[in-house]
Each structure stands twice: as C-alpha cells, then as structure tokens.
Tab-separated table of C-alpha atoms (C1' of nucleotides) in Angstrom:
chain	number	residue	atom	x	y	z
A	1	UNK	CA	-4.368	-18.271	22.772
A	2	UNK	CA	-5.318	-18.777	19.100
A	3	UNK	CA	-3.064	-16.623	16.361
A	4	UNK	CA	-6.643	-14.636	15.899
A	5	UNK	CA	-6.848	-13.994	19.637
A	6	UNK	CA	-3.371	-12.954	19.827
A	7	UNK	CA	-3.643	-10.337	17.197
A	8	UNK	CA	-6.959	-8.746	17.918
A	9	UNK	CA	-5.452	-8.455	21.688
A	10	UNK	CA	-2.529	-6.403	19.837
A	11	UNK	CA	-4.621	-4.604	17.629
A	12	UNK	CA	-6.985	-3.401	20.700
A	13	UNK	CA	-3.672	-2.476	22.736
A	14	UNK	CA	-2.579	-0.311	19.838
A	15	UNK	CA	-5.672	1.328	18.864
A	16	UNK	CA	-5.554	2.629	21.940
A	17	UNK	CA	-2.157	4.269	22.121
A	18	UNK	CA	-2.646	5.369	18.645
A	19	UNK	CA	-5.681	7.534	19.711
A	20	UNK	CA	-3.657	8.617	22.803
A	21	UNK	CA	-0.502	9.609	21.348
A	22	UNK	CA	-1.156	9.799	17.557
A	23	UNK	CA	-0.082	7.302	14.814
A	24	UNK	CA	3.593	7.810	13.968
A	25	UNK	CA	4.303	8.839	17.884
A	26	UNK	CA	3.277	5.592	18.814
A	27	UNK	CA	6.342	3.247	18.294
A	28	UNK	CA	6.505	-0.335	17.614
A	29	UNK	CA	8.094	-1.584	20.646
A	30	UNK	CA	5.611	0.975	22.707
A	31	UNK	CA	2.816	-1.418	21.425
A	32	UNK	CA	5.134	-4.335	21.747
A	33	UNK	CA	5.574	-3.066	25.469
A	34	UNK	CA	1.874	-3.069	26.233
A	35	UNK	CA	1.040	-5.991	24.770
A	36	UNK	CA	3.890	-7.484	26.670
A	37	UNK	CA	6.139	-9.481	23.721
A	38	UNK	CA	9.701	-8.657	22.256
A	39	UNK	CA	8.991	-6.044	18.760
A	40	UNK	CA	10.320	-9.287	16.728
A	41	UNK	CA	7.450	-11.208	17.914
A	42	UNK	CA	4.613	-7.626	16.917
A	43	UNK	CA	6.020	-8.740	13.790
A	44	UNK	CA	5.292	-12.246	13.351
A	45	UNK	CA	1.584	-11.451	14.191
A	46	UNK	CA	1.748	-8.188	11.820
A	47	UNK	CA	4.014	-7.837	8.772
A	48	UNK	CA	3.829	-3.947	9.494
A	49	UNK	CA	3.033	-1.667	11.833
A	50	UNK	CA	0.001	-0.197	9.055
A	51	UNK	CA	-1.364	-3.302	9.200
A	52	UNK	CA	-2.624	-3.009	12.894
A	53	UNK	CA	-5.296	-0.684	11.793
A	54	UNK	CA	-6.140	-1.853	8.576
A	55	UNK	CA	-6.637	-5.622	9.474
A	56	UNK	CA	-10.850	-5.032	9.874
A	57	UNK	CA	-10.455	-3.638	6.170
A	58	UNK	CA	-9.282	-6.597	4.733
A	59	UNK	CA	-12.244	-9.083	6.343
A	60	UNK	CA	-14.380	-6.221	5.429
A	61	UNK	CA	-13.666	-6.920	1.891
A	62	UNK	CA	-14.360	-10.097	1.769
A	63	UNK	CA	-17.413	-9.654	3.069
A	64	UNK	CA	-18.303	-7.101	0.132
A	65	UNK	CA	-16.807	-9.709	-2.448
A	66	UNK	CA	-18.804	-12.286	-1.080
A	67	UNK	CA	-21.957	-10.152	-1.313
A	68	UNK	CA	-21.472	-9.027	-4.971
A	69	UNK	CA	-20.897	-12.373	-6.114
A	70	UNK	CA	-24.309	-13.295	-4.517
A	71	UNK	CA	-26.123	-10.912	-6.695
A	72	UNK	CA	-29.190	-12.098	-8.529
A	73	UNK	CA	-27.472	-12.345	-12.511
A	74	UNK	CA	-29.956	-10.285	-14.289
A	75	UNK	CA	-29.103	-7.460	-11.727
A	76	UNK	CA	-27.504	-4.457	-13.621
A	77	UNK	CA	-23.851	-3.922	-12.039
A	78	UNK	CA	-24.270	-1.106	-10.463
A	79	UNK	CA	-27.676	-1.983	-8.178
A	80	UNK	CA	-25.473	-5.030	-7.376
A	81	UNK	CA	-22.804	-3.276	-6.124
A	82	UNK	CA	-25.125	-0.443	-4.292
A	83	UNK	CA	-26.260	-3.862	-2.481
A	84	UNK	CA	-22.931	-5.181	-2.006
A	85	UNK	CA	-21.937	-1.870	0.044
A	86	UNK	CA	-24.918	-2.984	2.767
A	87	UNK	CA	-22.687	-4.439	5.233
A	88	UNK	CA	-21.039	-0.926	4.957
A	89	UNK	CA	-24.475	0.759	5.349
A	90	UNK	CA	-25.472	-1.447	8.288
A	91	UNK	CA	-22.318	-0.831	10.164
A	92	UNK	CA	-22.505	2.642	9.590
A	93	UNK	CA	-26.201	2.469	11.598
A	94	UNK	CA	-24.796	1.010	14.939
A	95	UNK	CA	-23.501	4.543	16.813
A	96	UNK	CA	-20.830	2.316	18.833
A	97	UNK	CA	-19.143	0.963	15.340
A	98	UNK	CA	-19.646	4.057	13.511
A	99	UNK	CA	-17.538	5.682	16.497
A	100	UNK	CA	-15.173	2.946	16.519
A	101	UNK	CA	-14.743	3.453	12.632
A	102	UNK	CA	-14.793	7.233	12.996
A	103	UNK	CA	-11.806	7.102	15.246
A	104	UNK	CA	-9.989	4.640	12.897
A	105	UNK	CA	-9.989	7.334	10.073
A	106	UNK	CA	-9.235	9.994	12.264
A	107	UNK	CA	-5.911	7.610	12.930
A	108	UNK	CA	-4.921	6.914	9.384
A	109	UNK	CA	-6.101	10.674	8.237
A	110	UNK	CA	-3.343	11.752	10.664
A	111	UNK	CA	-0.777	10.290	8.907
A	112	UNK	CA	0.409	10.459	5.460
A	113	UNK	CA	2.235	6.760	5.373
A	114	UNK	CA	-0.816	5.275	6.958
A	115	UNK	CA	-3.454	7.085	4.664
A	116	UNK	CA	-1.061	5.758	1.637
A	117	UNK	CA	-1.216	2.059	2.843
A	118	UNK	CA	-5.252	2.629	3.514
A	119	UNK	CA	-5.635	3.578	-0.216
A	120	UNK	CA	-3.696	0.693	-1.473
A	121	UNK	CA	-6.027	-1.506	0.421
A	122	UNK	CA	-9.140	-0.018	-0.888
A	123	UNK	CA	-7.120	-0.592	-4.520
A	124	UNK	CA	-6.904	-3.784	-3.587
A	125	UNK	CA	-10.540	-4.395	-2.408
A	126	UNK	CA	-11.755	-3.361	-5.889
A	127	UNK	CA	-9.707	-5.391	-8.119
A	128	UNK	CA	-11.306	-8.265	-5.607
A	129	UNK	CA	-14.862	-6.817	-6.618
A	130	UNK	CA	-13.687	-6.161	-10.397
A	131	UNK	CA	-12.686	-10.102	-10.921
A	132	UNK	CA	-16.343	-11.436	-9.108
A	133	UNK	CA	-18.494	-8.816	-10.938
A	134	UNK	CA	-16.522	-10.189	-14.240
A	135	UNK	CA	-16.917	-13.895	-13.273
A	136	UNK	CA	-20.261	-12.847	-12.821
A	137	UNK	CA	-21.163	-11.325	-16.083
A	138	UNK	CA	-19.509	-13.831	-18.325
A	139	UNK	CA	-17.627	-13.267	-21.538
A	140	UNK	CA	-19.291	-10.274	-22.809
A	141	UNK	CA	-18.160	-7.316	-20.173
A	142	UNK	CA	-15.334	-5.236	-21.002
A	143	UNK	CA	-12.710	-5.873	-17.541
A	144	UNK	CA	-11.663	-1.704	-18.860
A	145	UNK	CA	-15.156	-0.817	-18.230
A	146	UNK	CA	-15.809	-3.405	-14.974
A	147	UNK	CA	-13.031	-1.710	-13.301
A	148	UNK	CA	-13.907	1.736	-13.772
A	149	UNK	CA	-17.755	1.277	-12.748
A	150	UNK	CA	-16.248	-0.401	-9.382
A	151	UNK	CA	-13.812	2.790	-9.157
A	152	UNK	CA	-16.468	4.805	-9.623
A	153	UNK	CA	-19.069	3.341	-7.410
A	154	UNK	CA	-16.284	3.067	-4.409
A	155	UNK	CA	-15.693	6.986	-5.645
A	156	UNK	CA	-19.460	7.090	-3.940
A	157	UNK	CA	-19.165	4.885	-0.926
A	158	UNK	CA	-15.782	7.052	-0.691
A	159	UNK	CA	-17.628	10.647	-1.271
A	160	UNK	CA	-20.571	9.406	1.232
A	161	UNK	CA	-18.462	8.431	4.319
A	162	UNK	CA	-16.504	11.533	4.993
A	163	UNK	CA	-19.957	13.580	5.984
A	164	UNK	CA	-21.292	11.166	7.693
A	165	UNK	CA	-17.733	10.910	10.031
A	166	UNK	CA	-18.136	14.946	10.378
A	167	UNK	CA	-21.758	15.434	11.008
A	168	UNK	CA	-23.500	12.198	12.002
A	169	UNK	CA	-25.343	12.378	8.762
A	170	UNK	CA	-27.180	9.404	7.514
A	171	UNK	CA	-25.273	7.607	5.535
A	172	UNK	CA	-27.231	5.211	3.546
A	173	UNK	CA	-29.354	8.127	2.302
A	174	UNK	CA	-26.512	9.878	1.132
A	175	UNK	CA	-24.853	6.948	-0.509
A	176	UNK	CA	-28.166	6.310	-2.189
A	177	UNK	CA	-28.600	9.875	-3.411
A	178	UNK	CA	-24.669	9.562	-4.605
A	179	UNK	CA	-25.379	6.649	-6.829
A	180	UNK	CA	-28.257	7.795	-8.262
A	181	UNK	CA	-26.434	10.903	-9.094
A	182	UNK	CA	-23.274	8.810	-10.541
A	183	UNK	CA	-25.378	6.234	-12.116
A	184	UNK	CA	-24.278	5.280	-15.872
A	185	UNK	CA	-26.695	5.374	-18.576
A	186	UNK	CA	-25.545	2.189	-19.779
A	187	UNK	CA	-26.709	0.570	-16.581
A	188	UNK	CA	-30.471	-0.774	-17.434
B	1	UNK	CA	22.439	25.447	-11.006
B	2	UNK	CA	18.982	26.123	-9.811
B	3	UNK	CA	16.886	24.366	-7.352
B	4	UNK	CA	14.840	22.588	-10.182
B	5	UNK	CA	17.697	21.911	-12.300
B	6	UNK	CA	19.295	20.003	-9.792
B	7	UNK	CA	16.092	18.049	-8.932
B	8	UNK	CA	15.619	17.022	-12.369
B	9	UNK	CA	19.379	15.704	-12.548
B	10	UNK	CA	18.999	13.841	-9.267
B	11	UNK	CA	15.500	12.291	-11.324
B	12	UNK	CA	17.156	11.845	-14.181
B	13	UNK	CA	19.862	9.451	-12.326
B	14	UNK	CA	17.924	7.392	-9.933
B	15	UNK	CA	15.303	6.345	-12.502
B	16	UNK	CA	18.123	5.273	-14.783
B	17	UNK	CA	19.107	2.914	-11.416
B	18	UNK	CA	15.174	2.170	-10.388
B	19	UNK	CA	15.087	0.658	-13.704
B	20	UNK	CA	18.371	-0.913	-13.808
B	21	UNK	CA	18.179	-2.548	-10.147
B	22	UNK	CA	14.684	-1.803	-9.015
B	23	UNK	CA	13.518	0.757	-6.624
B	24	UNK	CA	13.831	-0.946	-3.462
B	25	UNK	CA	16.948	-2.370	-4.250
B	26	UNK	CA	18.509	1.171	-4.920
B	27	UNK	CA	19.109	3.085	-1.864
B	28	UNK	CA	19.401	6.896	-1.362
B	29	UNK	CA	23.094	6.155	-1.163
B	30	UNK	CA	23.346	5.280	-4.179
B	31	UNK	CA	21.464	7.562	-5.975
B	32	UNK	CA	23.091	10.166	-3.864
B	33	UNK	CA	26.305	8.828	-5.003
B	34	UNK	CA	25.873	9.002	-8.479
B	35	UNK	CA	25.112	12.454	-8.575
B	36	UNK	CA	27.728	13.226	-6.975
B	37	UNK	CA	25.815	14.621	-3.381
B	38	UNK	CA	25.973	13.756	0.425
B	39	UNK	CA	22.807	11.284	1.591
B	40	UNK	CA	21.847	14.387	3.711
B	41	UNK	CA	21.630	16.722	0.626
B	42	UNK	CA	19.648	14.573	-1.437
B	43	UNK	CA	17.205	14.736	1.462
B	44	UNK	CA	17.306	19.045	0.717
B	45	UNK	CA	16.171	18.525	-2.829
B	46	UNK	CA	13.210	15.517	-1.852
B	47	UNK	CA	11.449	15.067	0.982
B	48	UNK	CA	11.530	11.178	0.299
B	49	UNK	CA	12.883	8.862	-1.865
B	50	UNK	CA	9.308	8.181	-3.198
B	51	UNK	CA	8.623	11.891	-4.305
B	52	UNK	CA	11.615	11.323	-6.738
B	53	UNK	CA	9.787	8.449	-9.060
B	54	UNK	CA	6.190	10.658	-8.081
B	55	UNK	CA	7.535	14.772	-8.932
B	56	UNK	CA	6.121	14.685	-12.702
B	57	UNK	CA	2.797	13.701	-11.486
B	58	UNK	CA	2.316	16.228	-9.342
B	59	UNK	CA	2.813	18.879	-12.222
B	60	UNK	CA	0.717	17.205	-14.197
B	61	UNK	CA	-2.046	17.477	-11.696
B	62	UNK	CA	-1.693	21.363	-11.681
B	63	UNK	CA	-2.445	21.496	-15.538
B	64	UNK	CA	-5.105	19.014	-14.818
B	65	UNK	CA	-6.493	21.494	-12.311
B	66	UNK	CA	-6.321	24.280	-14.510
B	67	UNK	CA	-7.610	23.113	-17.580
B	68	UNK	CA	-10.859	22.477	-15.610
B	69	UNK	CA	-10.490	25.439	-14.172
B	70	UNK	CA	-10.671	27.062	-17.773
B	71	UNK	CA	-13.984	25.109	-19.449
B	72	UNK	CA	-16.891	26.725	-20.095
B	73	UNK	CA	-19.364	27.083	-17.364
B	74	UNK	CA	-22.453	25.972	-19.626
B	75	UNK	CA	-20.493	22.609	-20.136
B	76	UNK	CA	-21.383	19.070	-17.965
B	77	UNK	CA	-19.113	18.299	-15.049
B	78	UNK	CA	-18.788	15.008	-17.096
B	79	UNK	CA	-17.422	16.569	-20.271
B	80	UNK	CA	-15.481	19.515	-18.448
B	81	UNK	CA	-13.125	16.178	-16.363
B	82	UNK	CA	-13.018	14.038	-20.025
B	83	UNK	CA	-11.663	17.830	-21.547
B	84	UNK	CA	-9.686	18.176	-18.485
B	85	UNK	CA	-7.958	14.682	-19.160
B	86	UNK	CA	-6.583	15.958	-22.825
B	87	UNK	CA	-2.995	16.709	-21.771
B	88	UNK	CA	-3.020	12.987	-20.741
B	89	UNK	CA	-4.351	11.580	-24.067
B	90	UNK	CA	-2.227	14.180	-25.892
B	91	UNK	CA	0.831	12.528	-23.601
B	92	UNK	CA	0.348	8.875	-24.611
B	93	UNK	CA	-0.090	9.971	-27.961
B	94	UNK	CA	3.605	10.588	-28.589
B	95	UNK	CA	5.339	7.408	-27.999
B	96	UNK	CA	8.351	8.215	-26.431
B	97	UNK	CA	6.983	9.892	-23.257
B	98	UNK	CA	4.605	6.374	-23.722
B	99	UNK	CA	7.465	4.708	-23.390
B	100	UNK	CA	8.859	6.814	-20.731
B	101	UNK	CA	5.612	6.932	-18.540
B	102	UNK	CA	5.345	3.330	-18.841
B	103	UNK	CA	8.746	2.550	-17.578
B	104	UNK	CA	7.495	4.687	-14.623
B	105	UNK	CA	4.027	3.053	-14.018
B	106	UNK	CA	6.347	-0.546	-13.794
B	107	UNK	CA	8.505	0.886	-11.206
B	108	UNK	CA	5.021	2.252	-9.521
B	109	UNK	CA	3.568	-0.926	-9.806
B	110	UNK	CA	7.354	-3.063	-8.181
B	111	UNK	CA	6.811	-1.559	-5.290
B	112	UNK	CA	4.239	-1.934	-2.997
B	113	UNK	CA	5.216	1.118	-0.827
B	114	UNK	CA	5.819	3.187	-3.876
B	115	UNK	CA	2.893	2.429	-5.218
B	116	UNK	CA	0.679	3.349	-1.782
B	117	UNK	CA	2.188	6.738	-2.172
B	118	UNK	CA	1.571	6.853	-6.047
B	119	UNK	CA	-2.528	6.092	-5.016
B	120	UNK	CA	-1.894	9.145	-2.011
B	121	UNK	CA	-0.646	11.610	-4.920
B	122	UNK	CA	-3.591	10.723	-7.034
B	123	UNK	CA	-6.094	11.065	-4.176
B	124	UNK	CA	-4.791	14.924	-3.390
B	125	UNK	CA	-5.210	15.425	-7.559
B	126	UNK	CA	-8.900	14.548	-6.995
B	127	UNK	CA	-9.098	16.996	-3.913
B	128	UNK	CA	-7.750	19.595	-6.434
B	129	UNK	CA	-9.737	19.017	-9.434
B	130	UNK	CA	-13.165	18.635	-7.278
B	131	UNK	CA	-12.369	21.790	-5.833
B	132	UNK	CA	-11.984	23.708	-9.005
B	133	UNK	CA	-15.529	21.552	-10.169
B	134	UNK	CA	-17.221	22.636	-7.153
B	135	UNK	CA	-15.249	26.549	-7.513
B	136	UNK	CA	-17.685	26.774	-11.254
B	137	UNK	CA	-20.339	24.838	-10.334
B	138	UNK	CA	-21.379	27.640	-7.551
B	139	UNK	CA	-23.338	27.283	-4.711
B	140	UNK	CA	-26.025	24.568	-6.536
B	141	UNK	CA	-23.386	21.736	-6.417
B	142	UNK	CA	-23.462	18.815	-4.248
B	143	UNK	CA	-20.059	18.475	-2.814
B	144	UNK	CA	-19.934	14.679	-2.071
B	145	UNK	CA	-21.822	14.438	-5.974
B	146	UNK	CA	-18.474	16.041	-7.359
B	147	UNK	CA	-16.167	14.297	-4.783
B	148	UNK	CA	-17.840	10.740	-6.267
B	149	UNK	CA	-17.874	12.352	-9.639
B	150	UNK	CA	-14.139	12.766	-9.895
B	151	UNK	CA	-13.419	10.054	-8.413
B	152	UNK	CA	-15.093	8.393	-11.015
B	153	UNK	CA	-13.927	9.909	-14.374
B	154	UNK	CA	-10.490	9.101	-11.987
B	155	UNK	CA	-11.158	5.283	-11.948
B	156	UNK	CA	-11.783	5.774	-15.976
B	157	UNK	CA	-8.451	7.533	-16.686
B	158	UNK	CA	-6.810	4.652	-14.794
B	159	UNK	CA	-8.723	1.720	-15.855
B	160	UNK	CA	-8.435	3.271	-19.211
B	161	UNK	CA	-4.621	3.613	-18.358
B	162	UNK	CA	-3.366	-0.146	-17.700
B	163	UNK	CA	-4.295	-1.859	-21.525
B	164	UNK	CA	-2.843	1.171	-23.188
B	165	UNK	CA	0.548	0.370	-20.866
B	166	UNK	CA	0.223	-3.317	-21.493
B	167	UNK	CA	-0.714	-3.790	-25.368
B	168	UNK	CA	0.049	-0.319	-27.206
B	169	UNK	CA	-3.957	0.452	-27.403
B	170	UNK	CA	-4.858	3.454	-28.166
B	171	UNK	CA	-5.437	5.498	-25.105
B	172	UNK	CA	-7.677	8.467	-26.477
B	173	UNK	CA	-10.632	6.191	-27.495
B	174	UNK	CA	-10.533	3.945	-24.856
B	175	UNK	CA	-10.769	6.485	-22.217
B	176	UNK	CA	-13.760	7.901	-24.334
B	177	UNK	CA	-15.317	4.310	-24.677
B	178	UNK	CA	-15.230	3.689	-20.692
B	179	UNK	CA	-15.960	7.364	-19.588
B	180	UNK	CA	-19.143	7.136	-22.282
B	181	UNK	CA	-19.928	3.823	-20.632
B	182	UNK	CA	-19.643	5.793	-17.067
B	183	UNK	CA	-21.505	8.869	-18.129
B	184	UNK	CA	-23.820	9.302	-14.890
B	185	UNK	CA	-27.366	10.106	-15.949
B	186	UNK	CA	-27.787	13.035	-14.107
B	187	UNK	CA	-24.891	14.694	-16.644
B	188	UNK	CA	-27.117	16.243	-19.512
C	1	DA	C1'	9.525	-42.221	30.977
C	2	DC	C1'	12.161	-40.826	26.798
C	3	DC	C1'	12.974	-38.818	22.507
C	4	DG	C1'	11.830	-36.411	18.384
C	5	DG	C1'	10.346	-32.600	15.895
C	6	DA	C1'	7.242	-28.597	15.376
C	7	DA	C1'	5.815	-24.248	16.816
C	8	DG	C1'	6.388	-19.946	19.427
C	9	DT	C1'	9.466	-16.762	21.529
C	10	DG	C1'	13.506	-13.531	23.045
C	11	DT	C1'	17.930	-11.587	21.875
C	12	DC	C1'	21.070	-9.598	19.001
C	13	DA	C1'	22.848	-7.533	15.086
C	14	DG	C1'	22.116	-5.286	10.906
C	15	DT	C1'	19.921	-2.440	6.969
C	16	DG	C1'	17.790	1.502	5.185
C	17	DA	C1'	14.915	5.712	5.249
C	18	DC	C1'	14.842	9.687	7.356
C	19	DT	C1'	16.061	13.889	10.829
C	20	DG	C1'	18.633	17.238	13.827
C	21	DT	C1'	22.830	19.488	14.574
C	22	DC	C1'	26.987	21.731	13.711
C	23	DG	C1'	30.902	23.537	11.568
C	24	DA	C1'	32.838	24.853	7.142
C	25	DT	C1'	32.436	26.826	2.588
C	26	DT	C1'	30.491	29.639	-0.820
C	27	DC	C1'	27.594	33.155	-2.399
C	28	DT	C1'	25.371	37.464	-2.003
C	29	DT	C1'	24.710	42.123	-0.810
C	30	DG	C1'	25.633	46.422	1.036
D	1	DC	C1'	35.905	44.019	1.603
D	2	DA	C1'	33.080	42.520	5.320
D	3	DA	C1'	28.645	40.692	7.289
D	4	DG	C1'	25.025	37.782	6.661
D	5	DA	C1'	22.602	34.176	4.173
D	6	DA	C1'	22.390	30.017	1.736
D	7	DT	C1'	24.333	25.594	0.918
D	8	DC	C1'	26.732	21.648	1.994
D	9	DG	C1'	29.175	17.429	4.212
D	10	DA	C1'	29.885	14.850	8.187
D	11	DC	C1'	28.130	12.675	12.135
D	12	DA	C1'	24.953	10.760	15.233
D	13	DG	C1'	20.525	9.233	16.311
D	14	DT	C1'	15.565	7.250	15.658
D	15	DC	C1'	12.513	3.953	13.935
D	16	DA	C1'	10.477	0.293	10.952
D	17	DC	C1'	11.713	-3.967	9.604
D	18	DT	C1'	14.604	-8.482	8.796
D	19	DG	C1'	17.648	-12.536	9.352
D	20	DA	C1'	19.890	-15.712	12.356
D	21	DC	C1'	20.254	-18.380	16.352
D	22	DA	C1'	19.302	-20.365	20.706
D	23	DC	C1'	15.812	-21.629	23.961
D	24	DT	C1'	11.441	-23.290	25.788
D	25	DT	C1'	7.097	-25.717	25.410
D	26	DC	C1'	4.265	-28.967	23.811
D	27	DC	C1'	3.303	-32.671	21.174
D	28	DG	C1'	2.800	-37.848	19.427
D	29	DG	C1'	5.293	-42.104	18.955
D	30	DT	C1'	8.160	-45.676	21.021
DNA sequence: ACCGGAAGTGTCAGTGACTGTCGATTCTTG
DNA sequence: CAAGAATCGACAGTCACTGACACTTCCGGT
C-alpha cells in the first residue's frame, strides 16, 4: 500500500465517523481504531487531525494555480481567474461530488477549530494564486492590488457556494452573476 | 476589580510574554502565573488562550459594524465599507497603537493556530458588517452580491494592511489606491 | 545464505490546552 | 447577622500531539 493509498483509506474511514458522530466527538484514536493502526502512526500519515478533511483542498489548489497560470497573457485578471475557478464550477455540476463536498462543509461548519484551519487554507490557496497571477503580469502590477483582486474574487467563489450547498442552486450562474457584480473598473 | 478590568490586566501580561518568548512557547501557566491567578481562573476570564491576543479585534468589529450601520442610505455599498474602514486608518495613523498593532499582527502571523483563529474572527466581522449592508440596502439587495462585496473591500483592508506593517507606508492612501482599483462596476 | 541499513510500525511517556467538579472563601442583600 | 450568590483554587480527567525507543520487514550487496 502506497503512502497515497494509505491516507485516502484513512481519510474515507474518518469522513465517515465524522458525519456519524460529528467532528470534535470523533477522536483520534476512534479513527485510528477503524482504520486499524496505533494514533502515533494517524499521525505520521496526517500532521493533524484537521488535516483529514482538508487534504482534497490542498490538491484542489493546485489545480486552480495551475489553471491561472495557463491563462492567455492579454487576459484581464479577473476573466482569468473567473476561468481558473472552472474546476470548481465543474465539480460543483456532478450531484455525487457536490454531495460529497456539501457534507464536507457541513463537517468543518460544525466546528469552530476546523472552520479556523479551513480558512487558513483558503489564505493559503490565494497567496498561491497572488504569486502566479504576479509572475504572470510582469513588473508592472502592484502585489497590494494582486492580492486584494484574488481576495476579492475568492470573496465571490466564497459568496456563491453557500446557496448552492442550501438550495441546489446553480452555481456557475451565480458565480458568474457575482463577478460581474464585483467586477473592478480597472479590469479592461 | 471588574470583569473587564481584570481581562485587560491578564492581556496586558501575556502579550508582554507572547512577545518576549512567543505565543506557543508561553503556556496558560505562565501567563496565569504572572498575574497572579489559578490556570482554572484564567479559563473564567477567556474562553481560550487565543481570544487573549484576538479580544481588541472583536471590539473593533462592533464600531466597524456600526459605523456602516450609520452612512447615509443614498451612499454606494462601496463607499459606505471604505467610510466604514475610517477608525482603522484613523488607528494606524497614530504611531504608537501602529506600533502596538503591529507587534500583534507578528504574534498573529508566529503562529499558525493563532493565526487560523485570527482569519475565523475576521470571517464573523464580515457576517456582521454584510448584515448591517444588507439591513440598509432593503429588500433590492442581492445577499451573496454583499457577502462577495465585503469580502472584498475585506481582502483590500488586509492587503492594504501588510506594507503599511512592513515598511511604515502610509495606510490611508493605500487602502484608497487598492479599494479604487477594486471598485466593482456595478457601484455608481 | 548472511548481513546491512532503510522504512514502517507499536508502545510508552510526556506536554499543553481545556473542562467538570467540589469545597472553601468572599461578597452581597435582605 | 444570616442566607444565598459569586468567585476562586485545587484536583482530576480528556484529547490532540510529540519524542524516544525497540521491533519487524524488506531490501540490495557480498
């Protein structure tokens, strides 16, 4: 069993208690338990128990920094990051993932350390999109103003998700309809 | 000695140590110690050792809250957050509580679980201040519009925030630079 | 076949943030 | 002054997380 198999096994063990018995109920060597391994060895797969949930975040991000830096150059930055969020958009459109996602947040909404530790991943995720969208526009961008256009355009992809958790709403309509709404003047 | 007295002594002491030896390597012990209180009776006065380093903030969020609270109703969402922002330029104007804020934000920033809870503090100041936006706007406004729109004049304030901490910019005019840069179209 | 190290694991002990409980003290109020 | 409320310290317990150590397994080289 590869390290990758090993941890997605854990991940899927705990997901599942988490739903069953709630977040903070659910203790370490409970998951540990199931997964069948001492709690020392949970944490040589996970440095924490937060992590368990938001490991798909992380590759998630990737993904989006990946996408932005792939943007045509002449692209103003905030079309380019509207099309970095597609993966997001796409996801959202498969009913089994969007359920699977939906019951993710419903975990880390239930508890206050977890919903901390989800925000400093997203925090994370947009200083990765900050540095590629400055890499991509050269020497002329302010970084002030790079940082605060990816703030704001996660603010949307942020705004946009909770309705479409609540009431199946469309998503990708409503995160279009966001951005338009949010969009700067100074993007041309 | 009342309730808030007593808080603000037990503040008082542990930043001294948070900035002496670092936050996580100051325990509640300690700081319980040097005010002269039982670990349990620290616990009375915060509900974590977090909330100690994070109490200003959440006053300042309530005069955030109510300054928006108090613009004019004729006034742009835009303009009514960049108004509601003033007690923060005002703040950073005077360079001792500069000083004083900064030494904060580098405590913020040492810890990684401090600073999780810092981004969970500023994410229930949003829910407040969106509320009060959507409170004037009436009926007309798009809820997830003002959720995105806060959270963007948000992602201003704090990109605006980190090269005032760093070099001694000047905080007022950079703010206005970045939230001018921001200024969604649909704000006339 | 034998030996060497590298990698993965369990066990144990310890730290530190928090929480419940309980008995004692102090403070308030009639 | 007495009864009740608020406050506190002391103690024990839970849980996330960490360091140390010993053990097994699985290698490639000899």
């Amino acid at each position: 069993m590869s390290r990758r198999a090993v941890q997605s096994n854990i991940a899927r063990t705990a997901e599942a208690l988490f739903v069953a018995k709630g977040f903070e109920e659910t203790t370490v060597d409970e998951i540990a338990a199931a997964v069948g391994m001492s709690q020392r060895s949970f944490f040589r797969y996970f440095p924490s128990k937060d992590e368990v949930v938001l490991d798909s975040l992380a590759r998630l991000g990737e993904e989006l920094a990946a996408r932005l830096a792939a943007r045509p150059p002449g692209e103003s930055e905030w079309d380019s990051l509207r099309r970095a969020f597609d993966p997001v958009v796409e996801r959202f459109g498969d009913p089994v993932s969007r359920e699977h996602d939906a019951a993710i947040q419903r975990i880390i909404d239930g508890s206050p350390r977890l919903f901390a530790s989800y925000l400093r991943r997203l925090e994370h995720l947009q200083r990765d999109l900050t540095e590629a969208l400055l890499v991509r526009a050269g020497a002329g961008a302010d970084p002030v103003v790079m940082r605060a256009m990816v703030g704001g355009a996660f603010a949307c992809l942020h705004a946009s998700a909770f309705p479409t958790f609540e009431a199946s709403d469309e998503f990708g309509p409503c995160l279009d309809r966001t951005m338009a709404a949010l969009r700067p003047v100074a993007a041309r």
